[in-house]
Coordinates of C-alpha atoms in Angstrom, one line a residue:
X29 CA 0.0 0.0 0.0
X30 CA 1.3 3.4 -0.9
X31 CA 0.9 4.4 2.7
X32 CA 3.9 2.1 3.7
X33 CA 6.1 4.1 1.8
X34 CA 5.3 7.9 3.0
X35 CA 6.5 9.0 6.0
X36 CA 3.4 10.5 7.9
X37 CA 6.0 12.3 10.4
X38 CA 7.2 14.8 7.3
X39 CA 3.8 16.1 6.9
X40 CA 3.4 17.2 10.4
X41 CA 5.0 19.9 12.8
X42 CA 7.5 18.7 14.9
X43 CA 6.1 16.4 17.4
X44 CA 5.3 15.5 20.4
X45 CA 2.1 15.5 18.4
X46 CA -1.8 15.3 19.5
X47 CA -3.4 12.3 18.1
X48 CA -7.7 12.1 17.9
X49 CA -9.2 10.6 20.6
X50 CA -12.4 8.3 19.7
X51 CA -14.3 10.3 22.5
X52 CA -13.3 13.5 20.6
X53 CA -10.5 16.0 21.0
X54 CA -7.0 15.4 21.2
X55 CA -4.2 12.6 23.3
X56 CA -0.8 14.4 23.1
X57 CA 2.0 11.4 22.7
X58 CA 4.6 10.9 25.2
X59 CA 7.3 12.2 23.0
X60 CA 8.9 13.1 19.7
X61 CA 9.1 9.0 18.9
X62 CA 7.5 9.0 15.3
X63 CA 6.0 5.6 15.8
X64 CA 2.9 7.6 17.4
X65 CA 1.6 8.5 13.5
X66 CA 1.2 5.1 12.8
X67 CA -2.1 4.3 13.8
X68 CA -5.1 5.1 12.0
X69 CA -6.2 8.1 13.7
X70 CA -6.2 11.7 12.2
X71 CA -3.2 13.8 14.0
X72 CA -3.6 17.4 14.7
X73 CA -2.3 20.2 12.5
X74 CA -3.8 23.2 14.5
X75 CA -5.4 21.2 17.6
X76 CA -6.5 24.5 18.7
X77 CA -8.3 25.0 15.9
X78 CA -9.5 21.3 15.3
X79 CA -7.8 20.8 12.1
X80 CA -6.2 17.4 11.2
X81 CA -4.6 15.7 8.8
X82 CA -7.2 13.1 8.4
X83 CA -7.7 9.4 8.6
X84 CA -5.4 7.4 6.3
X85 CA -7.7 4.6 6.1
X86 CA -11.0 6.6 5.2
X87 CA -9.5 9.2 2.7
X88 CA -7.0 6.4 0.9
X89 CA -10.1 4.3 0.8
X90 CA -11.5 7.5 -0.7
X91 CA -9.1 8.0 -3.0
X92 CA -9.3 4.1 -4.2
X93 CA -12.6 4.6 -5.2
X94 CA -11.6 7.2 -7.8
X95 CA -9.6 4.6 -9.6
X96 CA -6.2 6.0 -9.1
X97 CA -3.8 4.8 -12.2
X98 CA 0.2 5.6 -12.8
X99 CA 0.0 8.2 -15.0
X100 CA -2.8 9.9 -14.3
X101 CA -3.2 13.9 -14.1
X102 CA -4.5 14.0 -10.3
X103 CA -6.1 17.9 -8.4
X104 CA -6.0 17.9 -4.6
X105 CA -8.0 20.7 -3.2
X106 CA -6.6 21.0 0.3
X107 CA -3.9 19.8 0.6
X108 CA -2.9 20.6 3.8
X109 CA 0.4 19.7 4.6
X110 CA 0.7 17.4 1.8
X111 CA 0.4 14.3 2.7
X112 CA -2.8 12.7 0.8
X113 CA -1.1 14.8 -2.1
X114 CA 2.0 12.7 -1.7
X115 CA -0.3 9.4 -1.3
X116 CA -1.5 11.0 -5.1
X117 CA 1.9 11.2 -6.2
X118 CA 2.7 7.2 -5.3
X119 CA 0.2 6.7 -7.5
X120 CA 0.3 8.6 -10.0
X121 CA 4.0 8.0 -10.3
X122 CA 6.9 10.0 -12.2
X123 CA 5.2 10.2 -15.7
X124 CA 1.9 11.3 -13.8
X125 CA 1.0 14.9 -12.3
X126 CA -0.6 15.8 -9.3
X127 CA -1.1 19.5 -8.8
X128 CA -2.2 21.0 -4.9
X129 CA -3.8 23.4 -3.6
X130 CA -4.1 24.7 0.1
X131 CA -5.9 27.8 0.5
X132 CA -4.2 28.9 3.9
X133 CA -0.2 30.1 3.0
X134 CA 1.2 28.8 6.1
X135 CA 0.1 24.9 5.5
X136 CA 0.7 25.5 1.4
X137 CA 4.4 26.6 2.7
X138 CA 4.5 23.8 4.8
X139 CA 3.2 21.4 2.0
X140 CA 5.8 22.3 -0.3
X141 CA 8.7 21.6 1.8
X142 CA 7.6 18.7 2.6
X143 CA 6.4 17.5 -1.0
X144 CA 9.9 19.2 -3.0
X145 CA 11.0 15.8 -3.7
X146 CA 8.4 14.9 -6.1
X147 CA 8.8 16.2 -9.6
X148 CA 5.5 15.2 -10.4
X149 CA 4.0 17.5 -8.0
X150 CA 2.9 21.2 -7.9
X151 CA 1.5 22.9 -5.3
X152 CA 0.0 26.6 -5.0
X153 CA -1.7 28.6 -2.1
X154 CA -4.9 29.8 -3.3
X155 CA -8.6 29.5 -3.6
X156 CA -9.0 25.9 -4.9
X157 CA -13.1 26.6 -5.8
X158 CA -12.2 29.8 -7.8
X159 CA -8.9 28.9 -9.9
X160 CA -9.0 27.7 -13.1
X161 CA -7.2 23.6 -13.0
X162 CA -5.1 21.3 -15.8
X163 CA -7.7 18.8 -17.1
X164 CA -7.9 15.8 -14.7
X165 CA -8.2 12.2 -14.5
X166 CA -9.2 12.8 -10.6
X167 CA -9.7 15.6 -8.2
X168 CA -9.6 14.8 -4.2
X169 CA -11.4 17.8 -2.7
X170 CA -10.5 17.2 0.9
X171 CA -13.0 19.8 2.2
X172 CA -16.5 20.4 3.0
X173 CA -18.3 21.9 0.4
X174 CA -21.7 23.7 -0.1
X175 CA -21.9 23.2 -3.7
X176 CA -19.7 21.7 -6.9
X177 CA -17.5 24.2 -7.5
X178 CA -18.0 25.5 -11.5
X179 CA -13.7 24.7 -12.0
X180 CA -13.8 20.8 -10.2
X181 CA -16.7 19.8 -12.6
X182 CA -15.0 21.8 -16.0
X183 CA -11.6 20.2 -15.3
X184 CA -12.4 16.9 -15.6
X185 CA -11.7 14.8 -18.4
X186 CA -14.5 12.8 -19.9
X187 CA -14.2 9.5 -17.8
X188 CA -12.8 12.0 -14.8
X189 CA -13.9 11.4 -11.1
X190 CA -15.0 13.8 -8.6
X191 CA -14.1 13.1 -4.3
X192 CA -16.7 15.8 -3.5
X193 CA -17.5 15.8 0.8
X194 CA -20.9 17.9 0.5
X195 CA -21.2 19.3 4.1
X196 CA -23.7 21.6 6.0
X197 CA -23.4 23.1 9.2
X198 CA -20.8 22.9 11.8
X199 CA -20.8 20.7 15.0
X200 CA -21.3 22.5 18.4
X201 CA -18.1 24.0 19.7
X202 CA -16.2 23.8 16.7
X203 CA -15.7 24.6 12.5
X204 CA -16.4 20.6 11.4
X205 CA -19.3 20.3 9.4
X206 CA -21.1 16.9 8.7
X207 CA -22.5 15.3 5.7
X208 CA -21.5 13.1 2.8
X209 CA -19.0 12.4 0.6
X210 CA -20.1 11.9 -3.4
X211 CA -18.0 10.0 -6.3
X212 CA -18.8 12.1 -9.3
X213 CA -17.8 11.0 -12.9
X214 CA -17.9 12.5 -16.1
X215 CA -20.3 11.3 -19.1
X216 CA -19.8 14.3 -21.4
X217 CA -19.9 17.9 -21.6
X218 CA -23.4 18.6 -19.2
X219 CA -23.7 14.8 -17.3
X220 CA -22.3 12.6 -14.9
X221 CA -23.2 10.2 -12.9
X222 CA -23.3 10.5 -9.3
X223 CA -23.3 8.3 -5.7
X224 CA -22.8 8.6 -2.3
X225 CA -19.8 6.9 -0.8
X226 CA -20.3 7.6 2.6
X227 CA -21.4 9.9 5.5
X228 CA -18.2 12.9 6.3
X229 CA -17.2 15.1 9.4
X230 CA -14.9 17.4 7.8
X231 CA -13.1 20.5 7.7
X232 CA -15.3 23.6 5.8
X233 CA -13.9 24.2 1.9
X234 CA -13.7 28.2 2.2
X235 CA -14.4 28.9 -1.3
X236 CA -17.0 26.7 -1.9
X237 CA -19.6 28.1 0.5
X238 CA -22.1 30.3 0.8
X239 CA -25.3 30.4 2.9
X240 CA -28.0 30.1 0.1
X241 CA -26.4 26.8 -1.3
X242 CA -25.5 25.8 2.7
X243 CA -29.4 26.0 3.4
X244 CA -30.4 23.8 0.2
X245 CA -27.3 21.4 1.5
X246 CA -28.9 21.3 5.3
X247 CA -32.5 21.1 4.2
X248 CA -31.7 17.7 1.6
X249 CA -29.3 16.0 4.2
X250 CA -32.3 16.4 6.7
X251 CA -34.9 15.0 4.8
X252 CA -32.3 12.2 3.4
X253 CA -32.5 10.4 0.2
X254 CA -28.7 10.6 -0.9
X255 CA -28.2 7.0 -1.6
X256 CA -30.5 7.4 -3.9
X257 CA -28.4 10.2 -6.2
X258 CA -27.3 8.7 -9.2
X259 CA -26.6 11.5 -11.5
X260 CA -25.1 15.2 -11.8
X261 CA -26.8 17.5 -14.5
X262 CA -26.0 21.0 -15.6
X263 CA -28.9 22.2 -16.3
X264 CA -32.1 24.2 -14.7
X265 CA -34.5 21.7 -16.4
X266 CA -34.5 18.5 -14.2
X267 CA -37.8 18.7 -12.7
X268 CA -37.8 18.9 -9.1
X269 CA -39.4 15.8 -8.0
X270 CA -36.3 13.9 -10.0
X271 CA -33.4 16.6 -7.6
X272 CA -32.3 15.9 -4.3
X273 CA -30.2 18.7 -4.5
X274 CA -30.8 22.1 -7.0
X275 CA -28.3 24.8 -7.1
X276 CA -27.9 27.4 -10.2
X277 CA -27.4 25.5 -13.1
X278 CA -26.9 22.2 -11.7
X279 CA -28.8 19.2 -10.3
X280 CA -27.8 16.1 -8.2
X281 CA -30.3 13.8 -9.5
X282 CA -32.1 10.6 -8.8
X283 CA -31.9 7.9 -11.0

């Protein structure tokens, strides 16, 4: 597994480190011993702040279901200190390209120190929901979003997947918002088909956010119905009993 081979202990300030508790917040570890990271727990990047650096078995198995090949031309929108980006790289391998992008400077500063030894990456600080991307095979968007961002769903290729965590709604005390995680693929230029993975609890994706589409988010995770998306369409004319979710120009769809 590609995991084996990256050394979580790069992609994290210097430890002693704070490692998730099941219970919720945060276990500092003994000492600066690096055998801490390897469990499958997220580990604290800003414990203050509750940002982690996820779970490796939840966002590789993530990532698997996007059908990862060597080669491939690979987006990660937050990519935090780089370490899921690097898990793209492994993948992808030397003739492939994986391009980042963190929107806070600090962790994209962070991310490329860390990532410098792979030629196939590149990495930017920036608004990952705004910027135009290189056409892709896959795009990991490892943030809560209100909405498809217009860029994710242009930049794929025909036969390109989507990770897309939808999220509404932060957790009490804290900036995690809950909801579910979609595998979106691309048909042609207006359709793709659409499912849901899983549920998510998940850091917010700044630039793809707003309170109009977070309303529309809350109100069809509340009623439920997700498992039941099979499509994306961009288009207004999807009749509404056929949406779970509407936005401008775009529908999630039921079979």
């Amino acid at each position: 597994m590609a995991l084996a081979v990256i050394p979580r202990e790069r992609f994290l300030p210097t430890g002693p480190w704070h490692l998730a508790r099941p219970s919720g917040g945060y276990l500092p570890t003994p000492d600066d011993d690096p055998v801490y990271l390897y469990q499958d727990v997220p580990v604290a990047i800003r414990p203050e702040r509750h940002l982690n650096n996820g779970q490796p078995s939840f966002l590789a198995g993530l990532i698997a279901r996007g059908r990862p090949a060597r080669g491939m031309s690979a987006v990660h929108v937050g990519t935090g200190t780089g370490y899921y980006t690097a898990l793209l790289a492994a993948f992808a391998g030397e003739e492939g390209r994986v391009f980042g992008i963190e929107h806070e400077p600090e962790l994209a500063a962070l991310a490329a120190e860390a990532l410098a030894g792979l030629p196939q990456v590149r990495l930017v600080a920036g608004d990952g929901a705004a910027m135009p991307l290189p056409p892709a095979d896959l795009i990991l968007v490892n943030a809560g979003a209100a909405r498809p961002a217009e860029p994710w769903l242009d930049a794929l290729k025909i036969g390109g997947r989507l990770i897309l965590p939808l999220t509404a709604g932060p957790l009490p005390g804290t900036p995690v918002t809950r909801g579910a995680v979609f595998l979106i693929e691309r048909r042609d230029a207006r359709h793709y088909a659409a499912r849901c993975l899983s549920p998510t609890l998940i850091y917010p994706c700044a630039g793809a956010r707003d309170p109009e589409a977070e309303r529309a988010l809350a109100r069809a995770l509340a009623a439920g119905g997700q498992d039941s998306v099979r499509s994306l369409e961009r288009t207004d004319t999807i009749p509404e009993d056929r949406c779970w979710l509407r936005g401008p120009g775009w529908c999630l769809a039921y079979g």
